[in-house]
CSV table of C-alpha atoms in Angstrom, one decimal:
chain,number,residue,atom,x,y,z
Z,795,UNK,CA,100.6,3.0,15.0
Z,796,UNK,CA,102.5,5.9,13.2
Z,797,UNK,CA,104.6,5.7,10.5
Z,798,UNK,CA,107.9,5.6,12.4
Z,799,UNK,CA,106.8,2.9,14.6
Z,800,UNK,CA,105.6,0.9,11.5
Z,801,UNK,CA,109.0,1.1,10.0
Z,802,UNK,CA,110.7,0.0,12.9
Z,803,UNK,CA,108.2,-2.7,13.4
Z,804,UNK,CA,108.8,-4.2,9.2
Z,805,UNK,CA,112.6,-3.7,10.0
Z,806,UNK,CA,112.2,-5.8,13.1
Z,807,UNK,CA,110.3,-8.2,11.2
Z,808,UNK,CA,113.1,-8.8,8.3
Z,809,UNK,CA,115.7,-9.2,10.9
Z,810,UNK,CA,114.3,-12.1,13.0
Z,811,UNK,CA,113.6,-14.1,9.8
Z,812,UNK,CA,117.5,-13.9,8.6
Z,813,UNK,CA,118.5,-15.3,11.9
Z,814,UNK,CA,116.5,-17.9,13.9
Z,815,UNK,CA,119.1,-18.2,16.1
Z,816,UNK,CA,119.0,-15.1,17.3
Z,817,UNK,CA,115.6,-14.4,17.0
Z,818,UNK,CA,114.1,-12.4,19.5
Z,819,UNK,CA,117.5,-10.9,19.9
Z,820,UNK,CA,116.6,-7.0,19.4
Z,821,UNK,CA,113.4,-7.0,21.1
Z,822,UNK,CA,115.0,-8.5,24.4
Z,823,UNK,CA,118.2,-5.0,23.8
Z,824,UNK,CA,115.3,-3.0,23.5
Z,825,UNK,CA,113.2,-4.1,26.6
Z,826,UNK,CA,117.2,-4.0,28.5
Z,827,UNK,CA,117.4,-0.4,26.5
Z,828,UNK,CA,114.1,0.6,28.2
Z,829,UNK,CA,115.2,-0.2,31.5
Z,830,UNK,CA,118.5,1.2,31.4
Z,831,UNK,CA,117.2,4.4,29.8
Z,832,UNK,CA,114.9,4.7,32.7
Z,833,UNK,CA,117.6,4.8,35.2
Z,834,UNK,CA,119.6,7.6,33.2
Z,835,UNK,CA,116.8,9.6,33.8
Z,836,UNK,CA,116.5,10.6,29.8
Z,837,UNK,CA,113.8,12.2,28.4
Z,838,UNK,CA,110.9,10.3,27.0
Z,839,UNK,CA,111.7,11.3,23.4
Z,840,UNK,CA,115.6,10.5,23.7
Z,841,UNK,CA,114.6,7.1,25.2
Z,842,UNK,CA,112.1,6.4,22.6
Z,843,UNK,CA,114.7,7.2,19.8
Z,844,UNK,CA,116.9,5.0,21.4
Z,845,UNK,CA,114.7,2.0,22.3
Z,846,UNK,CA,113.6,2.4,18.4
Z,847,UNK,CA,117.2,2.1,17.0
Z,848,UNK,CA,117.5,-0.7,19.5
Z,849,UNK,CA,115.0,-3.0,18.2
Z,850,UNK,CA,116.3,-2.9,14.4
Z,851,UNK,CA,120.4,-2.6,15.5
Z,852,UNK,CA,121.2,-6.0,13.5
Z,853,UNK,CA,119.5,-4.7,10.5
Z,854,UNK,CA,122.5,-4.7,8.1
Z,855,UNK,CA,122.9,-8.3,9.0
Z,856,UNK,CA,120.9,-9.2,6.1
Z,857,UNK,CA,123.7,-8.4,3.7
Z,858,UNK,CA,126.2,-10.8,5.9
Z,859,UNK,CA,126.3,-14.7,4.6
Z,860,UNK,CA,123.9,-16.7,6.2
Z,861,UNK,CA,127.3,-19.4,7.0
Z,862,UNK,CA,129.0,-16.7,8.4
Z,863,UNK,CA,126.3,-15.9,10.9
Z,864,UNK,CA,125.3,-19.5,12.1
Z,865,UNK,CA,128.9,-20.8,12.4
Z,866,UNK,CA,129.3,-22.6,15.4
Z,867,UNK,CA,133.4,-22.4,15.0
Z,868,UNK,CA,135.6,-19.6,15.4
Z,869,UNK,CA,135.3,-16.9,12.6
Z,870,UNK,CA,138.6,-16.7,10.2
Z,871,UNK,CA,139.7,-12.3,10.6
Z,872,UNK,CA,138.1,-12.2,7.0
Z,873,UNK,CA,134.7,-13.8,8.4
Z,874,UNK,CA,135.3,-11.7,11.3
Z,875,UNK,CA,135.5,-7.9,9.4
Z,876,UNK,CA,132.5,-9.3,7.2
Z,877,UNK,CA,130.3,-9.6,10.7
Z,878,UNK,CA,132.0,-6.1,11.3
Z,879,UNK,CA,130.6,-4.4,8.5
Z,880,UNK,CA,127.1,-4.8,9.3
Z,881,UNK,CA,126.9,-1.8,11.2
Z,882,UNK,CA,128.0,-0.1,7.8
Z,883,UNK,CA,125.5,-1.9,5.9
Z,884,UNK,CA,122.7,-1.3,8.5
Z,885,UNK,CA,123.3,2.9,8.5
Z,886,UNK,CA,123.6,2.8,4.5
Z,887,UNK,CA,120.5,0.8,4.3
Z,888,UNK,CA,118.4,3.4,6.2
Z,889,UNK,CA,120.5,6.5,5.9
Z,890,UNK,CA,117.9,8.1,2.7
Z,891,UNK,CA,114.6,7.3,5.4
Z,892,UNK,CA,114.1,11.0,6.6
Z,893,UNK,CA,112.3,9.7,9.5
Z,894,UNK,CA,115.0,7.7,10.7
Z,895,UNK,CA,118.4,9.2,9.8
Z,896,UNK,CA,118.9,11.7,12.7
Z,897,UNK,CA,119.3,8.7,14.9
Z,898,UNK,CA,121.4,6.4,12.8
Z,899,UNK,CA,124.6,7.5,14.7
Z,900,UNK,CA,123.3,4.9,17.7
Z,901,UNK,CA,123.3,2.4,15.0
Z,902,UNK,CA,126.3,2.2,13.4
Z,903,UNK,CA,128.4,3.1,16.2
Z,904,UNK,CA,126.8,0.5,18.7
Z,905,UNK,CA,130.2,-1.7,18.3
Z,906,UNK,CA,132.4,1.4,19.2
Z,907,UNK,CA,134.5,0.6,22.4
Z,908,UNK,CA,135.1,3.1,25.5
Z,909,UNK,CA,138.7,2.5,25.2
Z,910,UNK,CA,138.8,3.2,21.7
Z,911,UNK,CA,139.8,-0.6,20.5
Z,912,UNK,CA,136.1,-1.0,18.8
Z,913,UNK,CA,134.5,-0.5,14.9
Z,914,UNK,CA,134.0,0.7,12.9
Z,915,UNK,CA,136.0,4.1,13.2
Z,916,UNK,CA,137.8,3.3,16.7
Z,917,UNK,CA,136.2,6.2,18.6
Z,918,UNK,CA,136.4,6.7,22.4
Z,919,UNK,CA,134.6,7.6,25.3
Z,920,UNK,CA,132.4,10.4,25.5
Z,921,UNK,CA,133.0,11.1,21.7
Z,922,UNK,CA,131.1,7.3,21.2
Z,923,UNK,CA,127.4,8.8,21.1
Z,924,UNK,CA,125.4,8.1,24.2
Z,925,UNK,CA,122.5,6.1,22.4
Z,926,UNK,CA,125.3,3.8,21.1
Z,927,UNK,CA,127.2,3.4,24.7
Z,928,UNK,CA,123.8,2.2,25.8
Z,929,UNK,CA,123.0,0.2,22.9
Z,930,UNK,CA,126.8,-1.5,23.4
Z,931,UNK,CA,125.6,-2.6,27.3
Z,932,UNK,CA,122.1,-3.6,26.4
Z,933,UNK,CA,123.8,-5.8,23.3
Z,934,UNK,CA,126.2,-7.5,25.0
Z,935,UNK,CA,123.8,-8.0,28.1
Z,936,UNK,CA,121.8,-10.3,25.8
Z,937,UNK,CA,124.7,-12.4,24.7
Z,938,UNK,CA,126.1,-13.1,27.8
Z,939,UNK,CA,122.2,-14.1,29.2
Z,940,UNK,CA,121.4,-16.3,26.5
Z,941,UNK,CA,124.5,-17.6,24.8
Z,942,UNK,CA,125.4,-17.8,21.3
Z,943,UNK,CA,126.3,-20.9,18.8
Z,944,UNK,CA,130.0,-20.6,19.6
Z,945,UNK,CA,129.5,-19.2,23.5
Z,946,UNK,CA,126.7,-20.5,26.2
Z,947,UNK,CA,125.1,-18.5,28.5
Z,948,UNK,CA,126.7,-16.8,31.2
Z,949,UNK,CA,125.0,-17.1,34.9
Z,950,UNK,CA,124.2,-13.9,36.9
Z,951,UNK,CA,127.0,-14.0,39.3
Z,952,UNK,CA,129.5,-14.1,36.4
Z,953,UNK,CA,127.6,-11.7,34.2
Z,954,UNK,CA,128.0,-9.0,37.0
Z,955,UNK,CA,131.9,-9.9,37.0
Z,956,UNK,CA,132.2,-9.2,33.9
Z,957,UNK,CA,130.8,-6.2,33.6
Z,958,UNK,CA,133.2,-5.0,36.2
Z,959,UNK,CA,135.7,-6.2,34.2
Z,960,UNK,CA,135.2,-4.3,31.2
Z,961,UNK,CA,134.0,-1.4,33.0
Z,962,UNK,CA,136.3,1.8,31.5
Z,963,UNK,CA,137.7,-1.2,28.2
Z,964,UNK,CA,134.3,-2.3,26.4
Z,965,UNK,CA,132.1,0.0,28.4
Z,966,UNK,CA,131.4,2.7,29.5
Z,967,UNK,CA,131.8,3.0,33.3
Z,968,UNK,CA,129.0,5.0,34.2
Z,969,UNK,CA,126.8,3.3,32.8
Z,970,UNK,CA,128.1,0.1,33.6
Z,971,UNK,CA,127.0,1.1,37.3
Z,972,UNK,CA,124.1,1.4,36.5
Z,973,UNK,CA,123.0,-1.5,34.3
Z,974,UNK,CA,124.7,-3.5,37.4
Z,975,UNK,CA,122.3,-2.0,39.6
Z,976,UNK,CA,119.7,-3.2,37.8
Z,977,UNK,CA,120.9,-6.6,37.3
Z,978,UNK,CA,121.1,-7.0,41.4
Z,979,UNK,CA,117.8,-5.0,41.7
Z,980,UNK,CA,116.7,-8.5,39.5
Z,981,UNK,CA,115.2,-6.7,36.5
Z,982,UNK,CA,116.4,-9.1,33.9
Z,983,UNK,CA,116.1,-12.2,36.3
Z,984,UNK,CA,113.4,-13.9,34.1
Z,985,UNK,CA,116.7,-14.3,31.6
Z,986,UNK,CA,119.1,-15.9,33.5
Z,987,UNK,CA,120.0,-19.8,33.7
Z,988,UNK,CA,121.2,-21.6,36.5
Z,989,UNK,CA,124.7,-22.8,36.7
Z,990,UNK,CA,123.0,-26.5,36.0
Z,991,UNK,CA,120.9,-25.7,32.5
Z,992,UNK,CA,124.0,-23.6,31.4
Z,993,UNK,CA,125.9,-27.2,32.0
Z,994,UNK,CA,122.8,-28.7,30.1
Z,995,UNK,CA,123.6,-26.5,26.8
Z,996,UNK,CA,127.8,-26.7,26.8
Z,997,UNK,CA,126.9,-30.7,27.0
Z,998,UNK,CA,124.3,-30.1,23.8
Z,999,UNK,CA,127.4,-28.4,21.8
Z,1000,UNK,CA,129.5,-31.3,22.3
């Protein structure tokens, strides 16, 4: 294991053990990065850069109060630019590590919109780096298969709509295509609930 790998890996580490709930959460973006990646056609050493980033892309989460992050009811705005921050906190955290800081960009602008209506700076289309267009898909992929405290799962059907949907708004419409593709080629069906056990979960919220 080199020493960029081992960094990612202690990073990774830190993360799942400020949030149980979500635990498991950037290795499931980066295995979606992976795949998506693959059907860009990127070079192995962009991919790699971008899988890495992937796995540690909640990092500056630590610095974000533990009541914030597990609340089950809606966030109040100040809650709500608190969660935003953490991409901020994440790229400060690991900006002085040499190794890392070339790709840092995916990081903290993985929240950036297509449309321009994202954080932190409000940047659009092709000026959001591609690593963090990816990163944006692969992240919200993840939510919408496995739910949140606030938000259950969504099935495949409806997570197919609604990437259409925010095709050209939240993402980027090329690669929207594509990470649809791969959801009907049945890549990511392992992760998907049926309409029944999503049922199951909005009756355990209650």
């Amino acid at each position: 294991m080199n020493s960029y790998t081992q960094i990612i890996e202690s990073f990774l580490k830190v993360i799942d053990s400020k949030d149980h709930y979500t635990e498991g959460h950037c290795e499931r973006v980066a295995n979606y990065t992976y795949h998506l990646c693959n059907e860009m056609n990127l070079s192995r050493a962009k991919s790699e850069r971008i899988i890495s980033i992937a796995k540690i892309h909640d990092i500056g989460k630590i610095y974000v109060d533990d009541d914030i992050l597990r609340s089950s009811k809606k966030l109040t705005n100040q809650e709500y630019s608190e969660i935003q921050e953490h991409t901020r906190y994440g790229y400060e955290l690991l900006k002085d590590i040499d190794i890392l800081n070339n790709d840092l960009d995916i990081m903290l602008y993985h929240h950036e919109r297509w449309d321009g209506m994202g954080y932190p700076e409000g940047i659009e289309g092709e000026d959001i780096p591609v690593g963090a267009r990816v990163l944006a898909i692969c992240d919200s992929l993840d939510v919408m298969i496995t739910g949140r405290s606030y938000k259950p799962p969504m099935t495949k059907e409806e997570i197919i709509e609604e990437f259409k949907e925010c095709s050209g708004k939240q993402f980027d419409p090329e690669l929207t295509e594509k990470i649809i593709k791969l959801i009907k080629k049945g890549f990511f069906d392992d992760g998907f609930k049926s309409r029944e056990k999503i049922r199951e979960i909005e009756l355990s919220y209650n």
